[in-house]
Coordinates of C-alpha atoms in Angstrom, one line a residue:
M1 CA 150.6 71.6 193.2
T2 CA 152.2 75.0 192.4
L3 CA 151.0 78.0 194.4
N4 CA 150.6 81.4 192.9
F5 CA 151.7 83.4 195.9
K6 CA 151.0 86.8 194.4
K7 CA 147.5 85.8 193.4
I8 CA 146.7 84.4 196.9
A9 CA 148.2 87.4 198.6
G10 CA 146.1 89.7 196.4
L11 CA 142.9 87.8 197.2
F12 CA 143.7 87.9 200.9
M13 CA 144.4 91.7 200.9
G14 CA 141.2 92.3 198.9
A15 CA 139.2 90.3 201.4
L16 CA 140.9 92.2 204.3
A17 CA 140.1 95.5 202.7
A18 CA 136.4 94.6 202.2
F19 CA 136.2 93.4 205.8
T20 CA 137.8 96.6 207.0
I21 CA 135.4 98.8 205.0
C22 CA 132.4 96.8 206.2
T23 CA 133.4 97.0 209.9
S24 CA 134.3 100.6 209.6
V25 CA 130.9 101.5 208.2
S26 CA 129.1 99.4 210.8
A27 CA 131.2 101.0 213.6
S28 CA 130.4 104.5 212.3
K29 CA 126.6 104.0 212.7
T30 CA 126.8 104.8 216.5
K31 CA 125.4 108.3 216.8
I32 CA 122.0 109.2 218.3
A33 CA 120.8 112.6 217.2
D34 CA 117.7 114.7 217.7
V35 CA 116.8 116.9 214.7
S36 CA 114.4 119.6 213.8
Q37 CA 113.9 122.3 211.1
Y38 CA 116.9 124.1 212.6
Q39 CA 119.2 121.5 211.0
G40 CA 117.9 122.6 207.6
N41 CA 117.9 120.2 204.7
I42 CA 119.4 117.0 206.0
N43 CA 121.1 114.6 203.5
W44 CA 119.7 111.4 204.9
S45 CA 121.8 109.3 202.6
K46 CA 124.9 110.6 204.3
A47 CA 123.5 111.0 207.7
S48 CA 122.4 107.3 207.7
K49 CA 126.1 106.3 207.6
D50 CA 126.6 108.0 211.0
L51 CA 123.3 107.6 212.7
K52 CA 122.2 104.5 214.6
Y53 CA 119.0 106.3 215.7
A54 CA 117.2 109.6 215.3
I55 CA 114.6 111.6 217.3
I56 CA 112.6 114.0 215.2
R57 CA 110.7 117.1 216.4
V58 CA 107.0 117.4 215.5
Q59 CA 106.0 120.7 217.2
H60 CA 106.9 123.5 219.6
G61 CA 104.0 124.3 221.9
D62 CA 100.5 124.2 220.6
T63 CA 97.7 126.3 219.2
G64 CA 97.2 129.3 221.4
D65 CA 100.9 129.7 222.4
A66 CA 102.5 132.8 221.1
D67 CA 105.5 130.9 219.8
F68 CA 103.6 127.8 218.5
R69 CA 104.9 126.2 215.4
I70 CA 104.6 122.9 213.7
D71 CA 108.1 121.8 212.7
S72 CA 108.4 122.4 209.0
K73 CA 110.8 119.5 208.4
R74 CA 108.9 116.9 210.5
N75 CA 107.6 114.9 207.5
I76 CA 110.6 115.4 205.3
N77 CA 112.9 114.1 208.1
A78 CA 110.6 111.2 208.9
S79 CA 110.5 110.2 205.3
G80 CA 114.3 110.5 205.0
A81 CA 115.0 108.5 208.1
K82 CA 112.6 105.8 206.9
K83 CA 114.0 105.7 203.4
Y84 CA 117.6 105.2 204.6
G85 CA 116.8 102.8 207.4
V86 CA 117.3 105.0 210.5
P87 CA 114.8 104.0 213.2
F88 CA 113.3 107.1 214.7
G89 CA 111.0 108.4 217.5
Q90 CA 109.4 111.8 217.6
Y91 CA 109.1 114.5 220.2
G92 CA 107.0 117.5 221.0
Y93 CA 108.3 120.6 223.0
A94 CA 105.5 121.2 225.5
E95 CA 104.2 124.5 226.7
F96 CA 101.1 123.3 228.5
S97 CA 99.6 125.6 231.2
S98 CA 96.9 123.4 232.6
V99 CA 95.7 119.8 232.8
A100 CA 93.2 120.5 229.9
D101 CA 95.9 122.1 227.9
A102 CA 98.3 119.2 228.5
K103 CA 95.6 116.7 227.2
K104 CA 95.0 118.8 224.1
E105 CA 98.7 119.2 223.4
A106 CA 99.1 115.4 223.7
K107 CA 96.3 114.7 221.2
D108 CA 97.6 117.3 218.7
F109 CA 101.1 116.0 219.0
Y110 CA 99.9 112.4 218.4
N111 CA 97.8 113.5 215.4
R112 CA 100.8 115.4 213.8
S113 CA 103.3 112.6 214.3
N114 CA 104.4 110.1 211.7
T115 CA 102.9 106.6 211.8
S116 CA 106.4 105.1 211.4
A117 CA 107.6 106.7 214.6
R118 CA 108.7 104.0 217.0
F119 CA 108.0 106.0 220.2
Y120 CA 106.9 109.4 221.4
V121 CA 108.7 111.9 223.7
L122 CA 107.3 114.6 226.0
D123 CA 109.9 117.4 225.9
N124 CA 109.1 119.0 229.2
E125 CA 111.4 122.0 229.9
H126 CA 109.2 125.0 229.8
R127 CA 107.3 126.0 232.9
K128 CA 104.2 128.0 232.0
G129 CA 101.2 127.2 234.2
K130 CA 100.4 128.3 237.7
G131 CA 99.3 124.8 238.8
S132 CA 101.3 121.6 239.5
E133 CA 103.7 120.8 236.7
Q134 CA 103.5 117.2 237.8
S135 CA 99.8 117.2 237.2
Y136 CA 100.3 118.5 233.6
V137 CA 102.9 115.8 233.0
N138 CA 100.6 113.1 234.3
A139 CA 97.7 114.4 232.2
W140 CA 99.9 114.3 229.0
L141 CA 100.9 110.8 229.8
S142 CA 97.4 109.6 230.6
Q143 CA 96.1 111.0 227.3
M144 CA 98.8 109.5 225.3
R145 CA 98.2 106.1 226.9
K146 CA 94.7 106.3 225.5
L147 CA 96.0 107.0 222.0
T148 CA 98.9 104.6 221.6
N149 CA 100.6 101.5 222.8
K150 CA 104.1 102.7 221.7
P151 CA 106.7 103.6 224.3
L152 CA 106.3 107.0 225.9
I153 CA 109.5 108.7 226.9
Y154 CA 110.1 111.6 229.3
Y155 CA 112.7 114.3 228.3
S156 CA 114.0 117.3 230.3
Y157 CA 117.3 118.7 231.5
D158 CA 118.8 117.7 234.8
N159 CA 118.2 120.9 236.7
Y160 CA 114.5 121.2 235.6
V161 CA 113.7 117.8 237.0
A162 CA 115.3 118.6 240.3
V163 CA 113.7 122.1 240.7
H164 CA 110.2 120.9 239.8
K165 CA 110.6 117.5 241.5
I166 CA 109.2 115.7 238.4
N167 CA 108.3 112.0 238.9
Y168 CA 108.5 110.3 235.5
S169 CA 108.7 106.7 236.7
K170 CA 105.4 105.8 234.9
F171 CA 106.9 106.6 231.5
D172 CA 108.6 103.8 229.5
G173 CA 112.0 105.5 229.7
S174 CA 113.8 108.8 230.3
W175 CA 116.0 111.0 228.2
I176 CA 117.9 113.7 230.2
A177 CA 120.1 116.5 229.0
N178 CA 123.2 117.7 230.8
Y179 CA 126.2 119.0 228.9
S180 CA 128.7 119.2 231.7
K181 CA 128.6 115.7 233.1
K182 CA 126.4 112.6 233.3
P183 CA 122.9 113.5 234.7
T184 CA 122.2 113.1 238.4
A185 CA 118.5 112.4 237.5
S186 CA 117.7 108.9 236.5
A187 CA 118.3 108.6 232.7
D188 CA 118.3 105.8 230.1
L189 CA 119.5 108.2 227.4
W190 CA 121.8 111.1 228.0
Q191 CA 121.9 114.1 225.8
Y192 CA 125.5 115.1 226.3
T193 CA 126.2 117.9 223.8
S194 CA 124.5 120.5 221.6
K195 CA 127.6 120.8 219.4
G196 CA 127.8 117.4 217.8
R197 CA 128.5 116.7 214.2
V198 CA 126.8 114.3 211.8
S199 CA 127.6 113.6 208.1
G200 CA 124.9 115.2 205.9
I201 CA 123.9 117.8 208.5
S202 CA 125.3 121.3 208.3
G203 CA 126.3 122.9 211.6
N204 CA 125.8 121.6 215.2
V205 CA 123.4 118.9 216.2
D206 CA 122.4 117.5 219.6
L207 CA 123.9 114.1 220.3
S208 CA 122.9 111.6 223.0
K209 CA 124.4 108.3 224.2
A210 CA 122.7 105.4 225.9
I211 CA 123.2 104.8 229.6
N212 CA 120.9 101.9 229.6
S213 CA 121.4 100.4 226.1
S214 CA 118.8 97.6 226.5
V215 CA 116.1 100.0 227.4
V216 CA 117.0 102.6 224.7
D217 CA 117.2 99.8 222.0
S218 CA 113.8 98.6 223.0
W219 CA 112.3 102.0 222.2
F220 CA 113.7 102.0 218.7
K221 CA 112.8 98.3 218.1
A222 CA 109.2 98.8 219.0
T223 CA 106.8 97.9 216.3
S224 CA 105.8 100.7 213.9
A225 CA 102.2 99.5 214.1
D226 CA 100.0 101.4 216.5
T227 CA 97.5 99.0 218.0
A228 CA 96.3 100.6 221.2
K229 CA 93.1 99.0 222.4
P230 CA 90.2 101.4 221.8
T231 CA 88.4 102.8 224.8
Y232 CA 84.9 104.1 224.4
Y233 CA 82.4 106.4 226.1
T234 CA 79.5 104.2 227.3
S235 CA 77.1 107.0 228.2
V236 CA 76.1 110.5 227.1
P237 CA 78.2 113.3 228.8
A238 CA 76.4 115.4 231.4
N239 CA 76.5 118.4 229.2
Q240 CA 75.3 116.3 226.2
T241 CA 78.1 117.7 224.0
I242 CA 81.3 116.1 222.6
T243 CA 84.2 117.6 220.8
T244 CA 86.1 116.0 218.0
T245 CA 89.9 115.6 218.7
R246 CA 90.7 114.3 215.2
H247 CA 89.1 114.3 211.8
I248 CA 86.1 111.9 211.9
Y249 CA 83.1 111.1 209.8
E250 CA 79.4 111.4 210.4
Y251 CA 77.2 108.5 209.3
K252 CA 73.4 107.9 208.9
D253 CA 73.7 104.5 210.7
A254 CA 75.4 103.1 213.8
N255 CA 77.1 100.4 211.6
F256 CA 78.9 103.2 209.6
K257 CA 77.7 101.9 206.3
S258 CA 76.4 105.2 204.9
R259 CA 78.9 108.1 205.3
I260 CA 77.5 111.7 205.2
T261 CA 80.4 114.1 205.8
K262 CA 83.8 114.6 207.2
L263 CA 84.1 116.6 210.5
A264 CA 87.1 118.6 211.4
S265 CA 89.1 118.3 214.6
G266 CA 87.8 120.7 217.3
K267 CA 84.1 120.6 216.2
S268 CA 81.5 120.6 219.0
L269 CA 78.7 118.2 218.5
P270 CA 75.4 117.9 220.5
V271 CA 74.5 114.3 221.3
K272 CA 71.3 112.7 222.6
A273 CA 72.0 109.0 223.0
I274 CA 74.6 106.3 223.1
T275 CA 74.2 103.1 221.0
R276 CA 76.3 100.2 219.7
S277 CA 77.0 98.8 216.3
N278 CA 76.3 95.2 215.3
S279 CA 80.0 94.5 216.2
G280 CA 79.6 96.0 219.6
A281 CA 81.4 99.3 219.1
Y282 CA 79.9 102.3 220.9
R283 CA 78.5 105.2 218.9
F284 CA 77.1 108.6 219.8
Q285 CA 73.8 109.5 218.2
L286 CA 73.7 113.2 217.4
T287 CA 70.7 115.4 218.0
N288 CA 70.2 115.4 214.2
G289 CA 69.8 111.6 214.3
N290 CA 73.1 110.8 212.7
F291 CA 76.0 108.8 214.3
V292 CA 79.7 109.3 215.1
T293 CA 82.3 107.2 217.0
A294 CA 82.4 107.2 220.8
N295 CA 86.1 106.2 220.7
K296 CA 88.0 108.3 223.2
A297 CA 90.9 108.6 220.8
F298 CA 88.7 110.6 218.4
V299 CA 86.2 112.5 220.6
S300 CA 86.2 114.0 224.1
D301 CA 83.6 115.2 226.5

């Protein structure tokens, strides 16, 4: 058999080049970046070549805060990351000043988040209230546990944790910032720079690296389905009033067969009784005789 050396060599070199390109692209998808409206219009097609994971901001503070704003790029960034296969979580910069405020901020953050987010982050670095900062953190966590079964992550910077003695052990993971050296506080994910670079993003971007890779990977591999088991009020509140925490509907019947109207979040409703549907779900009967859900993810007392 006569061998065509040039042909074989050409095939070998072609295969080697293809392998090199493939492994190079794979190796480049190592960065973990958190992004917000401050990164402007991200080219997610290009960014996806660099990014292994992304963490996307949803809001800064909440209604009532002087500097409150919903991140203008939150939905665009979530859609871009999803389209180009970059798993992502979402975070909210907290400015709560009381336990009640922390609960409200958690509810609003959850409602504004994208359903494809793999996990949710409490960005706790702004001390505002006069009470215990730990009690606010605990209230936020407790409220979010009622709303979702996705991982809940605590974020802050090294010094803030130390000064305020924050215990975040009940969260599903921790993400700590310290740009000079590895954090002294317990951290699964380390935000190590605010001057990183990512293809498709103009200017600087925060970058992080995993300290505990198995834990961090578990956040991003969490299912995108949100199947938290509903918890219900089983009795009428003492003040006989509930408040909607999300958009809900009012019905003529406890089985929710005949819808009347859509109720906005934050609406106060007088109630007179608690009842159950044929399937066993609890409902509040309003003083006007109609019915709404008693699910704690949608109403509060």
